Coordinates of C-alpha atoms and ligand atoms in Angstrom, one line a residue:
X1036 CA 121.4 61.6 100.7
X1037 CA 125.0 60.3 100.5
X1038 CA 125.4 61.0 104.2
X1039 CA 122.3 59.0 104.9
X1040 CA 123.6 56.0 102.9
X1041 CA 126.9 56.2 104.6
X1042 CA 125.3 56.1 108.1
X1043 CA 123.1 53.2 107.1
X1044 CA 126.3 51.4 105.9
X1045 CA 128.0 52.0 109.2
X1046 CA 124.9 50.9 111.1
X1047 CA 124.7 47.6 109.1
X1048 CA 128.4 46.8 109.6
X1049 CA 128.3 47.5 113.3
X1050 CA 125.1 45.5 113.8
X1051 CA 126.6 42.6 111.9
X1052 CA 129.7 42.8 114.1
X1053 CA 127.6 42.7 117.2
X1054 CA 125.7 39.7 115.9
X1055 CA 129.0 38.0 114.9
X1056 CA 130.7 38.6 118.2
X1057 CA 127.7 37.5 120.3
X1058 CA 127.5 34.4 118.1
X1059 CA 131.1 33.8 118.8
X1060 CA 130.7 34.0 122.6
X1061 CA 127.6 31.8 122.5
X1062 CA 129.3 28.6 121.4
X1063 CA 127.2 25.4 121.3
X1064 CA 127.4 23.5 124.6
X1065 CA 129.4 20.2 124.7
X1066 CA 127.1 17.3 124.6
X1067 CA 127.2 15.5 127.9
X1068 CA 128.3 11.8 128.2
X1069 CA 126.0 9.7 130.4
X1070 CA 128.8 7.3 131.1
X1071 CA 130.9 10.0 132.7
X1072 CA 128.2 11.2 135.1
X1073 CA 129.0 11.1 138.8
X1074 CA 125.8 9.8 140.3
X1075 CA 125.8 8.7 144.0
X1076 CA 124.5 6.0 144.8
X1077 CA 126.1 4.5 141.7
X1078 CA 123.3 3.2 139.4
X1079 CA 123.3 -0.4 138.3
X1080 CA 123.4 0.1 134.6
X1081 CA 124.2 3.1 132.4
X1082 CA 124.1 3.1 128.6
X1083 CA 125.2 6.3 126.9
X1084 CA 124.1 7.4 123.5
X1085 CA 126.4 10.4 123.1
X1086 CA 124.0 13.4 122.8
X1087 CA 122.1 15.7 125.2
X1088 CA 118.6 16.9 126.1
X1089 CA 118.4 20.6 127.0
X1090 CA 116.1 22.1 129.5
X1091 CA 114.8 25.2 127.7
X1092 CA 112.1 27.9 128.1
X1093 CA 109.4 25.6 126.6
X1094 CA 110.3 22.4 128.6
X1095 CA 107.4 21.0 130.5
X1096 CA 106.8 18.1 132.9
X1097 CA 104.1 15.6 132.3
X1098 CA 102.8 13.1 134.8
X1099 CA 100.7 10.1 133.9
X1100 CA 98.5 9.7 137.0
X1101 CA 97.5 12.0 139.8
X1102 CA 99.6 10.1 142.4
X1103 CA 102.7 11.4 140.5
X1104 CA 101.6 15.0 140.5
X1105 CA 103.5 15.9 143.8
X1106 CA 106.7 14.4 142.4
X1107 CA 106.3 16.4 139.1
X1108 CA 105.7 19.5 141.1
X1109 CA 108.8 18.8 143.3
X1110 CA 110.9 18.4 140.2
X1111 CA 109.5 21.5 138.6
X1112 CA 110.3 23.6 141.7
X1113 CA 113.8 22.4 141.6
X1114 CA 114.2 23.3 137.9
X1115 CA 112.4 26.6 138.1
X1116 CA 114.7 28.4 140.5
X1117 CA 117.9 27.4 138.6
X1118 CA 116.6 27.9 135.1
X1119 CA 114.3 30.9 135.6
X1120 CA 111.9 29.1 133.2
X1121 CA 108.2 28.5 133.8
X1122 CA 108.4 24.7 133.6
X1123 CA 104.6 23.9 133.6
X1124 CA 103.4 20.7 135.1
X1125 CA 100.6 19.0 133.3
X1126 CA 98.8 15.6 133.2
X1127 CA 100.0 13.4 130.3
X1128 CA 99.0 14.9 126.9
X1129 CA 100.1 13.0 123.8
X1130 CA 100.1 16.1 121.7
X1131 CA 102.7 17.8 123.8
X1132 CA 105.4 15.2 123.6
X1133 CA 108.4 17.4 122.5
X1134 CA 110.8 18.8 125.0
X1135 CA 109.1 17.1 128.0
X1136 CA 110.1 15.3 131.0
X1137 CA 107.5 12.5 131.5
X1138 CA 106.9 10.6 134.7
X1139 CA 105.2 7.2 134.1
X1140 CA 104.2 4.2 136.1
X1141 CA 104.7 0.9 134.3
X1142 CA 104.4 -2.8 135.1
X1143 CA 107.6 -3.5 133.2
X1144 CA 109.8 -2.7 136.2
X1145 CA 109.7 -5.5 138.7
X1146 CA 111.2 -3.9 141.8
X1147 CA 109.3 -1.5 144.1
X1148 CA 111.9 1.2 144.3
X1149 CA 113.6 0.6 141.0
X1150 CA 113.4 3.1 138.1
X1151 CA 114.5 3.7 134.5
X1152 CA 115.5 7.0 132.9
X1153 CA 115.5 7.1 129.1
X1154 CA 116.9 10.4 127.8
X1155 CA 116.7 11.4 124.1
X1156 CA 117.4 14.8 122.5
X1157 CA 113.6 15.3 122.3
X1158 CA 112.7 14.4 125.9
X1159 CA 113.2 12.4 129.1
X1160 CA 111.0 9.5 130.4
X1161 CA 111.3 8.5 134.0
X1162 CA 109.6 5.1 134.6
X1163 CA 108.9 3.0 137.7
X1164 CA 106.4 0.6 139.0
X1165 CA 105.7 2.7 142.1
X1166 CA 105.9 6.4 142.9
X1167 CA 108.9 5.8 145.1
X1168 CA 110.9 4.6 142.1
X1169 CA 109.8 7.8 140.2
X1170 CA 111.1 9.9 143.1
X1171 CA 114.5 8.1 143.0
X1172 CA 114.6 8.5 139.2
X1173 CA 114.1 12.3 139.8
X1174 CA 116.9 12.3 142.3
X1175 CA 119.2 10.7 139.7
X1176 CA 118.0 13.2 137.1
X1177 CA 118.9 15.9 139.5
X1178 CA 122.5 14.7 139.6
X1179 CA 122.7 14.4 135.8
X1180 CA 122.2 18.2 135.6
X1181 CA 124.9 20.7 136.4
X1182 CA 125.5 21.3 140.1
X1183 CA 124.2 24.9 139.8
X1184 CA 120.7 23.3 139.6
X1185 CA 121.0 22.9 143.4
X1186 CA 121.4 26.6 144.1
X1187 CA 118.4 28.8 145.0
X1188 CA 119.5 31.3 142.4
X1189 CA 119.3 31.4 138.5
X1190 CA 122.2 29.9 136.7
X1191 CA 123.9 30.8 133.4
X1192 CA 124.9 27.1 132.8
X1193 CA 123.2 25.4 129.9
X1194 CA 121.0 22.8 131.5
X1195 CA 121.9 19.6 129.6
X1196 CA 121.2 16.0 130.5
X1197 CA 123.2 13.3 128.7
X1198 CA 121.2 11.0 126.5
X1199 CA 121.0 7.2 127.1
X1200 CA 119.4 4.9 129.5
X1201 CA 119.8 4.3 133.3
X1202 CA 118.3 1.2 134.9
X1203 CA 118.6 1.1 138.6
X1204 CA 117.2 -0.4 141.8
X1205 CA 118.4 -0.6 145.4
X1206 CA 120.0 -3.6 147.1
X1207 CA 118.3 -3.0 150.4
X1208 CA 114.9 -1.8 151.4
X1209 CA 115.9 0.0 154.6
X1210 CA 118.4 2.8 153.9
X1211 CA 118.4 5.1 156.9
X1212 CA 119.7 7.8 159.1
X1213 CA 119.1 8.2 162.8
X1214 CA 119.0 11.6 164.5
X1215 CA 119.3 11.9 168.3
X1216 CA 117.0 14.9 169.2
X1217 CA 117.2 14.1 172.9
X1218 CA 120.8 14.8 173.9
X1219 CA 120.4 18.1 172.0
X1220 CA 117.1 19.2 170.7
X1221 CA 116.6 20.0 167.0
X1222 CA 113.4 21.7 165.8
X1223 CA 111.1 21.0 162.9
X1224 CA 113.0 23.1 160.4
X1225 CA 116.3 21.3 161.1
X1226 CA 114.7 17.9 160.9
X1227 CA 113.1 18.8 157.6
X1228 CA 116.5 20.0 156.2
X1229 CA 118.0 16.7 157.3
X1230 CA 115.2 14.9 155.5
X1231 CA 115.8 16.9 152.4
X1232 CA 119.5 16.2 152.4
X1233 CA 119.4 12.5 153.0
X1234 CA 116.6 12.1 150.3
X1235 CA 119.1 13.4 147.7
X1236 CA 121.0 10.2 148.2
X1237 CA 117.9 8.0 148.1
X1238 CA 117.7 7.2 151.8
X1239 CA 114.2 6.1 152.8
X1240 CA 114.1 6.0 156.7
X1241 CA 114.7 8.5 159.4
X1242 CA 114.8 7.1 162.9
X1243 CA 114.3 9.8 165.5
X1244 CA 115.7 9.0 168.9
X1245 CA 112.9 10.9 170.8
X1246 CA 113.8 10.1 174.4
X1247 CA 116.8 9.6 176.6
X1248 CA 118.2 10.6 180.0
X1249 CA 118.7 14.2 178.9
X1250 CA 115.3 14.9 177.4
X1251 CA 111.8 13.7 176.3
X1252 CA 110.9 15.2 172.9
X1253 CA 107.5 14.0 171.9
X1254 CA 104.2 15.3 173.4
X1255 CA 102.2 12.5 175.0
X1256 CA 98.8 13.9 175.8
X1257 CA 98.0 11.3 178.5
X1258 CA 101.3 12.0 180.3
X1259 CA 101.8 15.8 179.8
X1260 CA 104.7 16.3 182.2
X1261 CA 107.0 14.2 180.0
X1262 CA 107.5 17.2 177.8
X1263 CA 106.6 19.9 180.4
X1264 CA 109.4 18.7 182.7
X1265 CA 111.3 16.1 180.7
X1266 CA 111.4 18.3 177.6
X1267 CA 113.1 21.2 179.4
X1268 CA 116.6 19.9 179.6
X1269 CA 119.4 18.8 177.3
X1270 CA 123.2 18.1 177.4
X1271 CA 124.9 21.2 178.9
X1272 CA 121.6 22.6 180.2
X1273 CA 121.0 24.9 177.2
X1274 CA 117.8 25.9 175.5
X1275 CA 115.9 22.7 174.6
X1276 CA 112.3 21.8 173.6
X1277 CA 110.0 19.1 172.2
X1278 CA 107.7 18.4 169.3
X1279 CA 104.0 18.8 169.8
X1280 CA 102.0 16.1 168.2
X1281 CA 101.0 18.6 165.4
X1282 CA 104.6 19.4 164.8
X1283 CA 105.5 15.7 164.8
X1284 CA 102.8 15.0 162.2
X1285 CA 104.1 17.8 160.1
X1286 CA 107.6 16.1 160.1
X1287 CA 106.0 12.7 159.3
X1288 CA 104.1 14.1 156.4
X1289 CA 107.0 16.1 155.1
X1290 CA 109.2 12.9 155.2
X1291 CA 106.5 11.0 153.3
X1292 CA 106.6 13.6 150.6
X1293 CA 110.3 12.6 150.2
X1294 CA 109.5 8.9 150.5
X1295 CA 111.1 8.7 153.9
X1296 CA 109.4 6.8 156.7
X1297 CA 109.9 8.1 160.2
X1298 CA 110.8 5.5 162.8
X1299 CA 110.1 6.9 166.3
X1300 CA 112.2 5.6 169.2
X1301 CA 111.3 5.6 172.9
X1302 CA 114.4 4.2 174.6
X1303 CA 113.6 1.8 177.5
X1304 CA 114.0 0.6 180.2
X1305 CA 117.3 2.5 180.6
X1306 CA 118.1 5.9 179.1
X1307 CA 114.9 7.1 180.9
X1308 CA 116.0 9.7 183.4
X1309 CA 113.9 12.5 181.7
X1310 CA 110.7 10.4 182.1
X1311 CA 111.7 9.4 185.7
X1312 CA 112.3 13.1 186.5
X1313 CA 108.8 14.0 185.1
X1314 CA 106.8 11.3 187.1
X1315 CA 108.1 10.3 190.5
X1316 CA 105.6 7.3 190.5
X1317 CA 107.6 5.7 187.6
X1318 CA 110.5 5.2 190.1
X1319 CA 110.7 2.2 192.3
X1320 CA 111.3 4.5 195.3
X1321 CA 108.6 7.0 194.2
X1322 CA 111.1 9.8 194.1
X1323 CA 111.9 11.8 191.0
X1324 CA 115.6 12.2 190.2
X1325 CA 117.0 15.6 189.0
X1326 CA 117.0 16.4 185.4
X1327 CA 120.3 15.3 183.8
X1328 CA 122.6 17.5 181.7
X1329 CA 125.6 15.2 181.4
X1330 CA 126.7 12.6 178.9
X1331 CA 127.0 9.4 181.0
X1332 CA 124.9 6.3 180.1
X1333 CA 123.6 3.3 181.9
X1334 CA 122.4 4.8 185.2
X1335 CA 118.6 5.0 184.9
X1336 CA 115.8 2.4 184.7
X1337 CA 112.1 2.3 184.6
X1338 CA 110.7 0.3 187.6
X1339 CA 110.3 -3.2 186.1
X1340 CA 107.9 -4.5 188.8
X1341 CA 105.3 -1.8 188.9
X1342 CA 102.1 -2.3 187.0
X1343 CA 102.0 1.5 186.3
X1344 CA 105.2 1.2 184.2
X1345 CA 103.2 -0.9 181.7
X1346 CA 100.3 1.4 181.8
X1347 CA 102.7 4.2 181.0
X1348 CA 104.3 2.3 178.1
X1349 CA 100.9 1.3 176.8
X1350 CA 99.8 4.9 176.7
X1351 CA 103.0 6.1 175.1
X1352 CA 103.0 3.4 172.4
X1353 CA 99.3 3.9 171.7
X1354 CA 99.7 7.6 171.1
X1355 CA 102.9 7.1 169.1
X1356 CA 101.4 4.3 167.0
X1357 CA 98.6 6.7 166.1
X1358 CA 101.2 9.2 164.8
X1359 CA 103.1 6.6 162.9
X1360 CA 102.2 5.5 159.4
X1361 CA 105.3 3.2 159.2
X1362 CA 105.3 -0.4 160.4
X1363 CA 108.0 0.0 163.1
X1364 CA 108.4 1.5 166.5
X1365 CA 111.8 1.4 168.0
X1366 CA 111.9 0.6 171.7
X1367 CA 115.6 1.2 172.4
X1368 CA 116.8 -1.4 174.9
X1369 CA 120.5 -0.4 174.8
X1370 CA 122.9 -0.1 177.7
X1371 CA 120.4 -0.9 180.4
X1372 CA 123.2 -1.3 183.0
X1373 CA 120.9 -0.3 185.8
X1374 CA 118.5 -3.2 185.1
X1375 CA 119.3 -6.8 185.9
X1376 CA 119.2 -9.2 182.9
X1377 CA 116.3 -11.1 184.4
X1378 CA 114.3 -7.8 184.7
X1379 CA 115.4 -6.6 181.3
X1380 CA 114.1 -9.8 179.6
X1381 CA 110.8 -9.6 181.5
X1382 CA 110.4 -5.9 180.6
X1383 CA 111.3 -6.3 176.9
X1384 CA 109.1 -9.4 176.4
X1385 CA 106.1 -7.4 177.8
X1386 CA 107.0 -4.2 175.9
X1387 CA 107.2 -6.1 172.5
X1388 CA 103.7 -7.4 173.1
X1389 CA 102.4 -3.9 173.8
X1390 CA 103.9 -2.7 170.5
X1391 CA 102.3 -5.6 168.7
X1392 CA 98.9 -4.9 170.3
X1393 CA 99.0 -1.4 168.8
X1394 CA 99.6 -2.8 165.3
X1395 CA 103.3 -2.1 165.0
X1396 CA 106.5 -4.1 164.8
X1397 CA 109.5 -3.7 167.0
X1398 CA 113.1 -2.6 166.3
X1399 CA 115.5 -2.7 169.3
X1400 CA 119.2 -2.1 169.8
X1401 CA 121.1 -5.4 169.7
X1402 CA 120.8 -6.2 173.4
X1403 CA 117.2 -7.0 172.7
X1404 CA 118.4 -10.3 171.2
X1405 CA 118.6 -11.6 174.8
X1406 CA 114.8 -11.5 175.0
X1407 CA 112.0 -13.6 173.6
X1408 CA 111.9 -11.9 170.2
X1409 CA 108.6 -11.8 168.4
X1410 CA 108.9 -13.2 164.9
X1411 CA 108.7 -9.7 163.4
X1412 CA 111.2 -8.0 165.8
X1413 CA 114.3 -6.5 164.2
X1414 CA 117.6 -6.4 166.0
X1415 CA 119.7 -3.2 165.3
X1416 CA 123.4 -4.2 165.3
X1417 CA 125.4 -1.4 166.9
X1418 CA 127.9 -3.0 169.4
X1419 CA 131.7 -3.3 168.9
X1420 CA 131.2 -7.1 168.7
X1421 CA 128.6 -9.0 166.8
X1422 CA 127.5 -11.5 169.4
X1423 CA 124.2 -10.0 170.2
X1424 CA 123.3 -9.6 166.5
X1425 CA 124.3 -13.2 165.9
X1426 CA 122.1 -14.4 168.8
X1427 CA 119.3 -12.4 167.0
X1428 CA 119.9 -14.3 163.8
X1429 CA 119.9 -17.6 165.7
X1430 CA 116.5 -16.7 167.0
X1431 CA 115.3 -15.9 163.4
X1432 CA 115.3 -12.1 163.6
X1433 CA 116.2 -9.8 160.8
X1434 CA 119.1 -7.4 161.4
X1435 CA 119.4 -3.7 160.7
X1436 CA 123.1 -3.0 160.3
X1437 CA 124.6 0.0 162.2
X1438 CA 127.9 -1.3 163.5
X1439 CA 129.4 1.6 165.5
X1440 CA 132.8 1.1 164.0
X1441 CA 131.5 2.0 160.5
X1442 CA 128.2 3.8 160.6
X1443 CA 128.3 6.0 163.8
X1444 CA 128.6 9.4 162.2
X1445 CA 128.9 11.0 165.6
X1446 CA 132.5 9.7 165.8
X1447 CA 135.4 12.1 165.1
X1448 CA 137.0 11.8 161.7
X1449 CA 140.5 12.2 163.2
X1450 CA 142.2 13.6 166.4
X1451 CA 141.6 17.2 165.4
X1452 CA 137.9 17.0 164.4
X1453 CA 136.2 20.0 166.1
X1454 CA 133.3 17.8 167.5
X1455 CA 132.4 14.2 167.9
X1456 CA 133.2 11.3 170.2
X1457 CA 135.8 8.6 169.7
X1458 CA 134.9 5.6 171.9
X1459 CA 135.0 3.4 168.9
X1460 CA 138.0 5.2 167.3
X1461 CA 138.2 7.7 164.5
X1462 CA 136.1 7.2 161.4
X1463 CA 137.6 8.7 158.3
X1464 CA 135.4 8.8 155.1
X1465 CA 137.1 5.7 153.7
X1466 CA 136.6 3.7 156.8
X1467 CA 132.8 4.5 156.7
X1468 CA 132.6 3.5 153.0
X1469 CA 135.0 0.6 152.5
X1470 CA 133.1 -2.4 153.8
X1471 CA 130.0 -4.2 152.9
X1472 CA 126.9 -5.5 154.7
X1473 CA 127.1 -9.1 153.5
X1474 CA 130.6 -9.9 154.7
X1475 CA 130.9 -7.6 157.8
X1476 CA 130.1 -10.3 160.3
X1477 CA 130.5 -14.0 159.5
X1478 CA 127.2 -15.6 160.3
X1479 CA 125.1 -12.7 159.1
X1480 CA 124.3 -12.9 155.5
X1481 CA 122.3 -10.9 152.9
X1482 CA 119.1 -12.7 153.7
X1483 CA 119.3 -11.8 157.4
X1484 CA 119.8 -8.1 156.7
X1485 CA 117.0 -5.6 156.1
X1486 CA 119.4 -2.7 155.5
X1487 CA 121.7 -0.1 156.9
X1488 CA 121.4 2.9 159.2
X1489 CA 123.8 5.7 160.2
X1490 CA 123.1 7.0 163.7
X1491 CA 124.0 10.5 164.7
X1492 CA 124.1 10.8 168.5
X1493 CA 124.2 14.4 169.5
X1494 CA 126.2 14.7 172.8
X1495 CA 128.6 17.1 171.0
X1496 CA 126.2 18.2 168.3
X1497 CA 124.5 21.5 168.9
X1498 CA 123.6 23.2 165.6
X1499 CA 122.5 22.2 162.1
X1500 CA 126.1 23.0 160.9
X1501 CA 127.4 20.5 163.4
X1502 CA 124.9 17.9 162.1
X1503 CA 126.1 18.5 158.5
X1504 CA 129.8 18.5 159.5
X1505 CA 129.6 15.0 161.0
X1506 CA 127.0 13.4 158.7
X1507 CA 128.5 14.7 155.4
X1508 CA 130.2 13.3 153.6
X1509 CA 130.1 10.0 155.5
X1510 CA 126.4 9.5 155.2
X1511 CA 126.6 9.7 151.4
X1512 CA 128.8 6.6 151.5
X1513 CA 126.4 4.8 153.8
X1514 CA 123.6 5.6 151.4
X1515 CA 125.6 4.0 148.6
X1516 CA 126.3 0.9 150.6
X1517 CA 122.5 0.4 151.1
X1518 CA 121.7 1.0 147.4
X1519 CA 124.6 -0.2 145.2
X1520 CA 125.6 -3.9 145.0
X1521 CA 128.9 -4.6 146.6
X1522 CA 130.4 -5.8 143.2
X1523 CA 129.9 -2.3 141.7
X1524 CA 131.6 -0.4 144.6
X1525 CA 135.2 0.4 145.4
X1526 CA 136.7 3.2 147.4
X1527 CA 139.2 4.3 144.7
X1528 CA 136.5 5.0 142.2
X1529 CA 134.0 6.2 144.8
X1530 CA 136.3 8.9 146.2
X1531 CA 136.6 10.5 142.8
X1532 CA 132.8 10.5 142.4
X1533 CA 132.4 11.9 145.8
X1534 CA 135.0 14.6 145.1
X1535 CA 132.9 15.6 142.1
X1536 CA 130.0 16.3 144.4
X1537 CA 131.8 19.3 145.9
X1538 CA 129.9 21.8 143.8
X1539 CA 126.6 20.2 144.7
X1540 CA 127.3 20.1 148.4
X1541 CA 128.3 23.7 148.2
X1542 CA 125.2 24.7 146.2
X1543 CA 123.1 23.0 148.8
X1544 CA 125.0 25.0 151.5
X1545 CA 126.0 21.8 153.3
X1546 CA 128.7 22.4 155.9
X1547 CA 130.5 19.1 155.0
X1548 CA 133.9 18.0 156.3
X1549 CA 136.4 18.5 153.5
X1550 CA 138.3 15.3 154.2
X1551 CA 141.9 15.4 152.9
X1552 CA 141.6 11.9 151.5
X1553 CA 138.9 12.9 149.0
X1554 CA 140.0 14.6 145.8
X1555 CA 137.4 17.4 146.0
X1556 CA 137.0 19.2 142.7
X1557 CA 134.7 21.3 140.7
X1558 CA 133.2 19.0 138.1
X1559 CA 134.1 20.3 134.6
X1560 CA 132.0 17.8 132.8
X1561 CA 129.1 19.7 134.2
X1562 CA 130.1 22.9 132.4
X1563 CA 129.4 24.1 128.9
X1564 CA 132.0 25.3 126.4
X1565 CA 131.4 28.9 127.4
X1566 CA 132.3 28.4 131.0
X1567 CA 135.2 26.1 130.3
X1568 CA 136.7 28.7 128.0
X1569 CA 136.2 31.5 130.4
Ligands
TNX94 C1 126.1 4.4 172.5 S1 124.6 3.1 170.5 C2 124.8 4.6 172.7 C3 124.3 6.0 172.9 C4 125.4 7.0 172.8 C5 126.3 6.6 171.7 C6 127.4 7.6 171.5 C7 123.6 3.0 171.5 C8 122.5 2.1 171.2 N1 123.8 3.7 172.7 O1 123.5 6.2 174.0 O2 124.8 8.3 172.5 O3 126.9 5.4 172.1 O4 128.2 7.3 170.4

């Protein structure tokens, strides 16, 4: 009996010890401070209330109307893999109001893409007037959570969101990236990954450069040889390809689920060797040139005087317009050095009308400003000098800002960058960030500008890793220029915030360029007591 008591005593003591020690290691997490969060693009207003909401095993997501269900599911998916929790998604239910993340549409927010996040210890409400705003609120919420939320694996971090209110909306409606899938071809999965990555930073347009001298990348059913022949080459002559219309639709739909509109570009009348090689009859001399695998520009032109050229364009634009939910089709128009100015103007005037006939509006590279612009045509500023864009403004056109000196993410960062071009010089991360749209070119003011786009030309870009290395981190800064008002931005503060995104970029497995001028660091404000003390 005595023995028995003694054993029980030992058992109780040991058990107590175990409980005590485990309590000791499981210290309460530090409440997070909303004012110290490192959100990019920087939100307009942040008010911290000094406590935290925790995502726990009983957290659920509520959405107010059916149109928000896909966003709720998107958020749940993100939270499930990192937390290992079930995170149910349900339509709004007033009885289940504790420990919820609620997505709500409301008239009280006046901007289309704006949102508010209100976080209390008991729950989070993301509000917006349109689903797009809810999606951007979700992207911000994502950045309020520890970086480990981004990994595909379960985390041991406590999933806290700092309490307080964020009110936010973008400065510009067009915040875009361009991917050249012509010089080197990139397939559906790569394009979807790029869409995912730019959507993290609230970009809302992806312009696909679908044709050039080196390759034609979109199936046109009425002109099948464009892809049969023209889709078979790329820079260097490696394995290439094209999108079938089904694949292209898949990309368009996927982009829409991330609130990104695809802007398709058929570059004309120059940059057309792939089309000219596919159909001899599109050439003035009736002879098809060889497929082209080099990187020169300015040597090809559609035949301006042939009626067939306009039948060709009409067919291409008709099929493309049917695949395009967005309002714009890009008709290129750059570097048409093999076309006389008179022919160029004649051609572009006709082509703009064809686009209009098919219910779409035109974007063209800035040389298009030499033509009779339609009232809705947009001029994309890319040249070293602003004179074309200024001419566009004089003619009443809106400007999409992509000055090569700042936004061309195909430029090398410095002389030892492993890939990239340098015709406009080197573009370090600060150079790409440290400017603003309103003052870049005197004569082009905020009212003239629809937004910003970062083109990634792919002469030297062969793999997804290459895309990521050149685009990241510069494109993150471009996204902030499009979103955050100039008065709230400066490089010294931004570089610290960017440096704090290291863990996130790593968790997303982005092969970013670790620029020496950015203070990269693991973000300790994202960690709990336990992990800090380790
Ligand atoms: C200029 S920008 C081009 C492209 C090249 C790019 C390389 C523009 C409208 N045309 O054809 O790929 O430079 O940086």
